Tab-separated table of C-alpha atoms in Angstrom:
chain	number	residue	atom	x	y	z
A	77	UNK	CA	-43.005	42.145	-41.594
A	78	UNK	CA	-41.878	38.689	-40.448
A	79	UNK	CA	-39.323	38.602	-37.886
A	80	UNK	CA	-39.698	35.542	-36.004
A	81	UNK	CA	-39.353	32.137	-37.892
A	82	UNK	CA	-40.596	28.890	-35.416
A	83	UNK	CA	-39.178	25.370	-36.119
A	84	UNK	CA	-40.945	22.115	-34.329
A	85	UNK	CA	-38.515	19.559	-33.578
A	86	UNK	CA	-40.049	16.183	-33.717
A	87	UNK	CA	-40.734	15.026	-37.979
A	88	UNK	CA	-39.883	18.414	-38.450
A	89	UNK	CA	-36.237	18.487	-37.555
A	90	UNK	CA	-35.599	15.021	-36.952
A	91	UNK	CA	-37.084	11.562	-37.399
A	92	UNK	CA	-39.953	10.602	-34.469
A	93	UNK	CA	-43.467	9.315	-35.497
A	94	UNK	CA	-41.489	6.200	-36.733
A	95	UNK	CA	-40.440	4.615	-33.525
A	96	UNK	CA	-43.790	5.154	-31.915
A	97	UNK	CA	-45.777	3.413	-34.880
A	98	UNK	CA	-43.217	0.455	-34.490
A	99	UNK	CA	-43.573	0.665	-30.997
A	100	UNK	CA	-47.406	0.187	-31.686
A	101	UNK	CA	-47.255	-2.510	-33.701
A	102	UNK	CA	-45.029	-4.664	-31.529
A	103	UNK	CA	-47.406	-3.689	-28.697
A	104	UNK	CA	-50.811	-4.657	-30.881
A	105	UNK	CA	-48.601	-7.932	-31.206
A	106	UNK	CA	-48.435	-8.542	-27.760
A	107	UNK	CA	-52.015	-7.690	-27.205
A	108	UNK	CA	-53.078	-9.975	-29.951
A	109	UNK	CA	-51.473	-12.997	-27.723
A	110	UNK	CA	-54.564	-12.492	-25.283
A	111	UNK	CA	-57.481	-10.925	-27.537
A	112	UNK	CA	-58.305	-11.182	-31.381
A	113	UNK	CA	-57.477	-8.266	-33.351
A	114	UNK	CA	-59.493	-9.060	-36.332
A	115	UNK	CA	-61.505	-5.826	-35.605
A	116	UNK	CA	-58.935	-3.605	-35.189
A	117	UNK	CA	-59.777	-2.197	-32.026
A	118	UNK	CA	-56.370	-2.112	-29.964
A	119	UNK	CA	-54.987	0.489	-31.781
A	120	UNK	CA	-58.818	2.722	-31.274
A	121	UNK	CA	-58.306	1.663	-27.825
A	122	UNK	CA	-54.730	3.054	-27.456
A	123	UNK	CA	-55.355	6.030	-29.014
A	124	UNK	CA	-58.872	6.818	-26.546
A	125	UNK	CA	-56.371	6.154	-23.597
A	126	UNK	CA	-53.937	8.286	-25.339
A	127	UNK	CA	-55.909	11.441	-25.030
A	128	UNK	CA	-57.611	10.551	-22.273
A	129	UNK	CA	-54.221	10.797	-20.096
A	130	UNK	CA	-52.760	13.775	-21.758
A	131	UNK	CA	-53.096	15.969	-18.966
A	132	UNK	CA	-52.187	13.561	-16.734
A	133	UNK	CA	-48.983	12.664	-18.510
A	134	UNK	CA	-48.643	14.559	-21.181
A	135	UNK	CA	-46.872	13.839	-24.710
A	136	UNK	CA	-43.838	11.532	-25.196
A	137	UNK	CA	-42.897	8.091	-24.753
A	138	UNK	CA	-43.023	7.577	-21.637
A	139	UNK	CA	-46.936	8.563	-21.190
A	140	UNK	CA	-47.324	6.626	-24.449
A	141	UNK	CA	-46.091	3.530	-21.631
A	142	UNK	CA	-48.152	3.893	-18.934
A	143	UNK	CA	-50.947	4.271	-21.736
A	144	UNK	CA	-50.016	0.886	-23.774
A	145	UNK	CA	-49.919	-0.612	-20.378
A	146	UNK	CA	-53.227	0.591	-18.930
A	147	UNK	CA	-55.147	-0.166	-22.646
A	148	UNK	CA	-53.178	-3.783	-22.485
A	149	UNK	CA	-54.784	-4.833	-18.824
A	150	UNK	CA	-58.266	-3.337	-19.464
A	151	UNK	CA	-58.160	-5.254	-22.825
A	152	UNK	CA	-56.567	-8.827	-21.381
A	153	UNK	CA	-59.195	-8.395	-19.008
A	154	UNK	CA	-56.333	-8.291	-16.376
A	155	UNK	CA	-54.897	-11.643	-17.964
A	156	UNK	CA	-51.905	-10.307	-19.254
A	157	UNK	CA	-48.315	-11.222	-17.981
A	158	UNK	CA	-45.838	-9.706	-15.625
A	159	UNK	CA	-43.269	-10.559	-18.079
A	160	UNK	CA	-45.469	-9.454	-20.951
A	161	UNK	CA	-46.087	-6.832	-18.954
A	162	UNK	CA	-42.113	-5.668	-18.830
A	163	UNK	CA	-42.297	-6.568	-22.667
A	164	UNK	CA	-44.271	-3.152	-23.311
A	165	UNK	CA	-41.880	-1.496	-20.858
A	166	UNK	CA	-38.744	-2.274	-22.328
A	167	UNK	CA	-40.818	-0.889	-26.149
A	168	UNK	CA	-41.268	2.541	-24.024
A	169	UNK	CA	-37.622	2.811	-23.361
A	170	UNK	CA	-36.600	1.831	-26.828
A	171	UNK	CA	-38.077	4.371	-27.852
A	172	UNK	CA	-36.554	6.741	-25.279
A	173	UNK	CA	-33.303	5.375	-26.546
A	174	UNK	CA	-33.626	5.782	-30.423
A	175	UNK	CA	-30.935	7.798	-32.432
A	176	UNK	CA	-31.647	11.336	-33.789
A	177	UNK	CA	-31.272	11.363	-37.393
A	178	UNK	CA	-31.965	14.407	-39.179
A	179	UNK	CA	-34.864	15.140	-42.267
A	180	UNK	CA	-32.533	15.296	-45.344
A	181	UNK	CA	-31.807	18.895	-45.517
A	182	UNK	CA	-32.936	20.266	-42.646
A	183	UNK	CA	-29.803	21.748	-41.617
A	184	UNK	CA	-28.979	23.559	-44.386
A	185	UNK	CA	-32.825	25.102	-44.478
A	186	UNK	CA	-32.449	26.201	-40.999
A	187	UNK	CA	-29.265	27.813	-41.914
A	188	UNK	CA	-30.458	29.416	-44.832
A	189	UNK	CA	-33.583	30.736	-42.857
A	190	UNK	CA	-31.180	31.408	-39.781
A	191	UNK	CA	-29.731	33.957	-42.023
A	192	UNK	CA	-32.518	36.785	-42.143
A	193	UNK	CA	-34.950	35.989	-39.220
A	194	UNK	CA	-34.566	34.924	-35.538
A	195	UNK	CA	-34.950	31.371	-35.446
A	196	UNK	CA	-36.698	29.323	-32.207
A	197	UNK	CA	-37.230	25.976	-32.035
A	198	UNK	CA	-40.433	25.028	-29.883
A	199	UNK	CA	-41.044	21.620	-29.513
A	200	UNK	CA	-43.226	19.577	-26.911
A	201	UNK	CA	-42.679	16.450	-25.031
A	202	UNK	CA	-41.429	14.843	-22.084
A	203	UNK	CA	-38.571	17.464	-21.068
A	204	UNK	CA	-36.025	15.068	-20.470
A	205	UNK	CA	-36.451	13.028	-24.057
A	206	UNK	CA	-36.739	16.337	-25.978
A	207	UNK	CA	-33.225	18.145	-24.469
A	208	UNK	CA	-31.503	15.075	-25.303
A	209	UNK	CA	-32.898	14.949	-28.841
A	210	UNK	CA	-31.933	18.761	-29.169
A	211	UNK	CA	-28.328	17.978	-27.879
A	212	UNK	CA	-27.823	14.891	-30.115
A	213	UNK	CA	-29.149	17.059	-33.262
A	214	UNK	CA	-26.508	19.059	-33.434
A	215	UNK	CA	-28.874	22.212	-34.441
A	216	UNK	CA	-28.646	24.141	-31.028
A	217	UNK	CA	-26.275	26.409	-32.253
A	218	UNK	CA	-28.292	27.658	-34.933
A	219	UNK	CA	-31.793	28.739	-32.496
A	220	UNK	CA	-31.325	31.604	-30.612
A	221	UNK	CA	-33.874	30.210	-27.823
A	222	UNK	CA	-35.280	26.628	-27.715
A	223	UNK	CA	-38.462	25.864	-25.675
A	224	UNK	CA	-39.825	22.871	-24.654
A	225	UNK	CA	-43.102	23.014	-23.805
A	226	UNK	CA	-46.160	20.679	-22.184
A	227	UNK	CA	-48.833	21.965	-25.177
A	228	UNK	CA	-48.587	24.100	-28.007
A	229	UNK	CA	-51.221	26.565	-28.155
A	230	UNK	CA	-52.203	29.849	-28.340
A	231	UNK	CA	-51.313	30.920	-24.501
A	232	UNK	CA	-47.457	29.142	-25.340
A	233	UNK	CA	-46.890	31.172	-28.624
A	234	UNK	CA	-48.485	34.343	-27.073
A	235	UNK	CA	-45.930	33.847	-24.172
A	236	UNK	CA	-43.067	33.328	-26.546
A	237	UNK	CA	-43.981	35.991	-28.790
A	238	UNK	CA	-44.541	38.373	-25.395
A	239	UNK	CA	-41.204	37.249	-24.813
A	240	UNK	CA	-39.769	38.545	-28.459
A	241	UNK	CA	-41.821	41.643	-28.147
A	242	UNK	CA	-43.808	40.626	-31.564
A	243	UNK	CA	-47.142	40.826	-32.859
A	244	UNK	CA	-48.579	37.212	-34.329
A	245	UNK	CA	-48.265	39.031	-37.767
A	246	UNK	CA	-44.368	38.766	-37.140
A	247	UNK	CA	-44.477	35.242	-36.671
A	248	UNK	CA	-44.226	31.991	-38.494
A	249	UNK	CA	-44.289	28.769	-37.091
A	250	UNK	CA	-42.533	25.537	-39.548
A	251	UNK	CA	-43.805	22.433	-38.345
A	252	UNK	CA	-45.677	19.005	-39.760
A	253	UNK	CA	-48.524	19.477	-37.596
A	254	UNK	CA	-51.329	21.293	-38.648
A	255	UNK	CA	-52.982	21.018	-35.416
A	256	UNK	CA	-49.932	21.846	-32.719
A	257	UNK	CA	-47.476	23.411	-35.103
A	258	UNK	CA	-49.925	25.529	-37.891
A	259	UNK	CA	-53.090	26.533	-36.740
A	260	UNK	CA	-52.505	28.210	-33.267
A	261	UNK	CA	-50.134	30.406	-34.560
A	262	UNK	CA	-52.660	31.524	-37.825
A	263	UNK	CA	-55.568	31.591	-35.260
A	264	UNK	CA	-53.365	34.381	-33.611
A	265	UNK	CA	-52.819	36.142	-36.709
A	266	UNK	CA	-49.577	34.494	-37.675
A	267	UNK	CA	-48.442	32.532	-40.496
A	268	UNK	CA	-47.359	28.099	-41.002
A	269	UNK	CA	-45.107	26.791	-43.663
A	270	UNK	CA	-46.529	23.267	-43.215
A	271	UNK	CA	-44.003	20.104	-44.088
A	272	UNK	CA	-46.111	16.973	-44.037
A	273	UNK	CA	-44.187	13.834	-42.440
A	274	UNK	CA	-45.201	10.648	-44.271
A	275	UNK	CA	-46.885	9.162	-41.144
A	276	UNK	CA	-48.683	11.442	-38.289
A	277	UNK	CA	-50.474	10.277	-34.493
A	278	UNK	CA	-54.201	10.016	-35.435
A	279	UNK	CA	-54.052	12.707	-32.851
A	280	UNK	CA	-52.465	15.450	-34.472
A	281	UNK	CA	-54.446	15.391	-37.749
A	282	UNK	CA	-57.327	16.995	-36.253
A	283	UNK	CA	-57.524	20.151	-37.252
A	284	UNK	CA	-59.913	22.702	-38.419
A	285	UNK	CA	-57.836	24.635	-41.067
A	286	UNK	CA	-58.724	24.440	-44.409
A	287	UNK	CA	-57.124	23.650	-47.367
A	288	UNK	CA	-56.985	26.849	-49.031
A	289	UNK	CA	-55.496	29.024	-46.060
A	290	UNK	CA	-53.873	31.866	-47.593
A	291	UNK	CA	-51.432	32.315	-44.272
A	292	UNK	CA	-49.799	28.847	-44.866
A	293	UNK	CA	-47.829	27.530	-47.352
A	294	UNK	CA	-47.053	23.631	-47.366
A	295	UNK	CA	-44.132	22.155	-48.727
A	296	UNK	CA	-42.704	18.888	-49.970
A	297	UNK	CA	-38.760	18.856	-48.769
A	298	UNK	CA	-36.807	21.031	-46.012
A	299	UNK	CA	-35.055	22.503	-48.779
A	300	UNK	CA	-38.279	24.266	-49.904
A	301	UNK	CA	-38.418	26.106	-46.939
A	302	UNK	CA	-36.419	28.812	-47.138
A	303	UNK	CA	-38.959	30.349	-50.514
A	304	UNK	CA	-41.635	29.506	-48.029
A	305	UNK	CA	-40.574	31.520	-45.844
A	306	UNK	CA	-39.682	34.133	-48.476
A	307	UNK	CA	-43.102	33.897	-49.823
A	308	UNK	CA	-44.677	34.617	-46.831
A	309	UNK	CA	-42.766	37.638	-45.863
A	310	UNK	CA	-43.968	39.527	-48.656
A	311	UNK	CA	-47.729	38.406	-48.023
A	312	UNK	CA	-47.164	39.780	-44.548
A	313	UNK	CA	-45.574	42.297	-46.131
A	314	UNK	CA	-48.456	43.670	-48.491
């Protein structure tokens, strides 16, 4: 039986993807100064650098930075500015600096949920950016543990659930990735209540789940997790 309910932070909990897209776009703009962008390519640039430096710098804003600025010399062909240089700079901290506003909902879903499992919440990212985000939430109070982690993966949910003393069949993870948040956990043998954000990182939509996964449900609102979660109990249950 389910004992364990997981909750991602970032377009799970609160609003993220946003201020990196605008971020994006403001940095293609600066780009486009030097180089024409009829073909589309900064943004397929920025996303191979992207990856590329993930295990260098991991997720978050601030490797997001170096990687706009790497992409934006090796695309100027060195021509760009010092002070267009401090231009994509100043777009990393902004988004460093953006307010937390909560998913419509979310709060009361946890709650509800928070009721008749252990909640965590497990989110990844720069360390720093992510326990600010958690204080300025206001959710702390309902997770009985919150980890911030480097990757999410099968080693970090085996750890966690290690931690809990759990099988994978005990868990379920909530989350709007199916790649980070979903498909680790059923790969273990756990279960995903999947809540699509309206705009994801070309990154996280890879994923090799299929549409008809019996161990996830996906929903539409936060306030249609809760049954979700329900639901899935008694399929773990059977």
């Amino acid at each position: 039986m389910l004992q364990l309910i997981g909750f991602d932070g970032d377009d799970t909990l609160w609003h993220s993807e946003d201020y990196y897209q605008q971020a994006n776009a403001t940095f293609a703009t600066i780009v486009g100064r030097y180089v024409d962008l009829a073909d589309g390519r900064v943004q397929a640039d920025m996303l191979t650098t992207e990856q590329r430096n993930l295990k260098l710098f991991g997720y978050g804003a601030k490797g997001m930075t170096l990687s706009m600025v790497e992409t934006a010399i090796a695309m100027t062909d060195k021509r760009i500015t010092a002070a267009d240089i401090h231009q994509i700079v100043e777009l990393g901290k902004s988004v460093l600096q953006h307010p937390v506003e909560l998913l419509p909902g979310i709060r009361e879903a946890v709650e509800q949920v928070a009721a008749q499992y252990t909640v965590v919440l497990i989110t990844k990212g720069d360390l720093f950016h992510q326990e600010k985000k958690v204080a300025q939430s206001g959710l702390a109070d309902l997770f009985q543990r919150i980890e911030i982690v480097s990757e999410k993966n099968a080693a970090t949910y085996r750890r966690v659930l290690g931690e809990f003393k759990l099988q994978p069949a005990q868990f379920a993870m909530v989350g709007n990735s199916l790649r980070s948040d979903i498909e680790p956990v059923v790969r273990l043998g756990g279960w995903g209540v999947h809540l699509p954000y309206h705009v994801t990182w070309a990154h996280e939509l890879e994923t090799g789940l299929g549409e008809d996964e019996q161990r996830v449900i996906s929903v539409a609102s936060p306030s249609a997790i809760p049954a979700a979660v329900a639901e899935l109990a008694q399929r773990a249950a059977a």
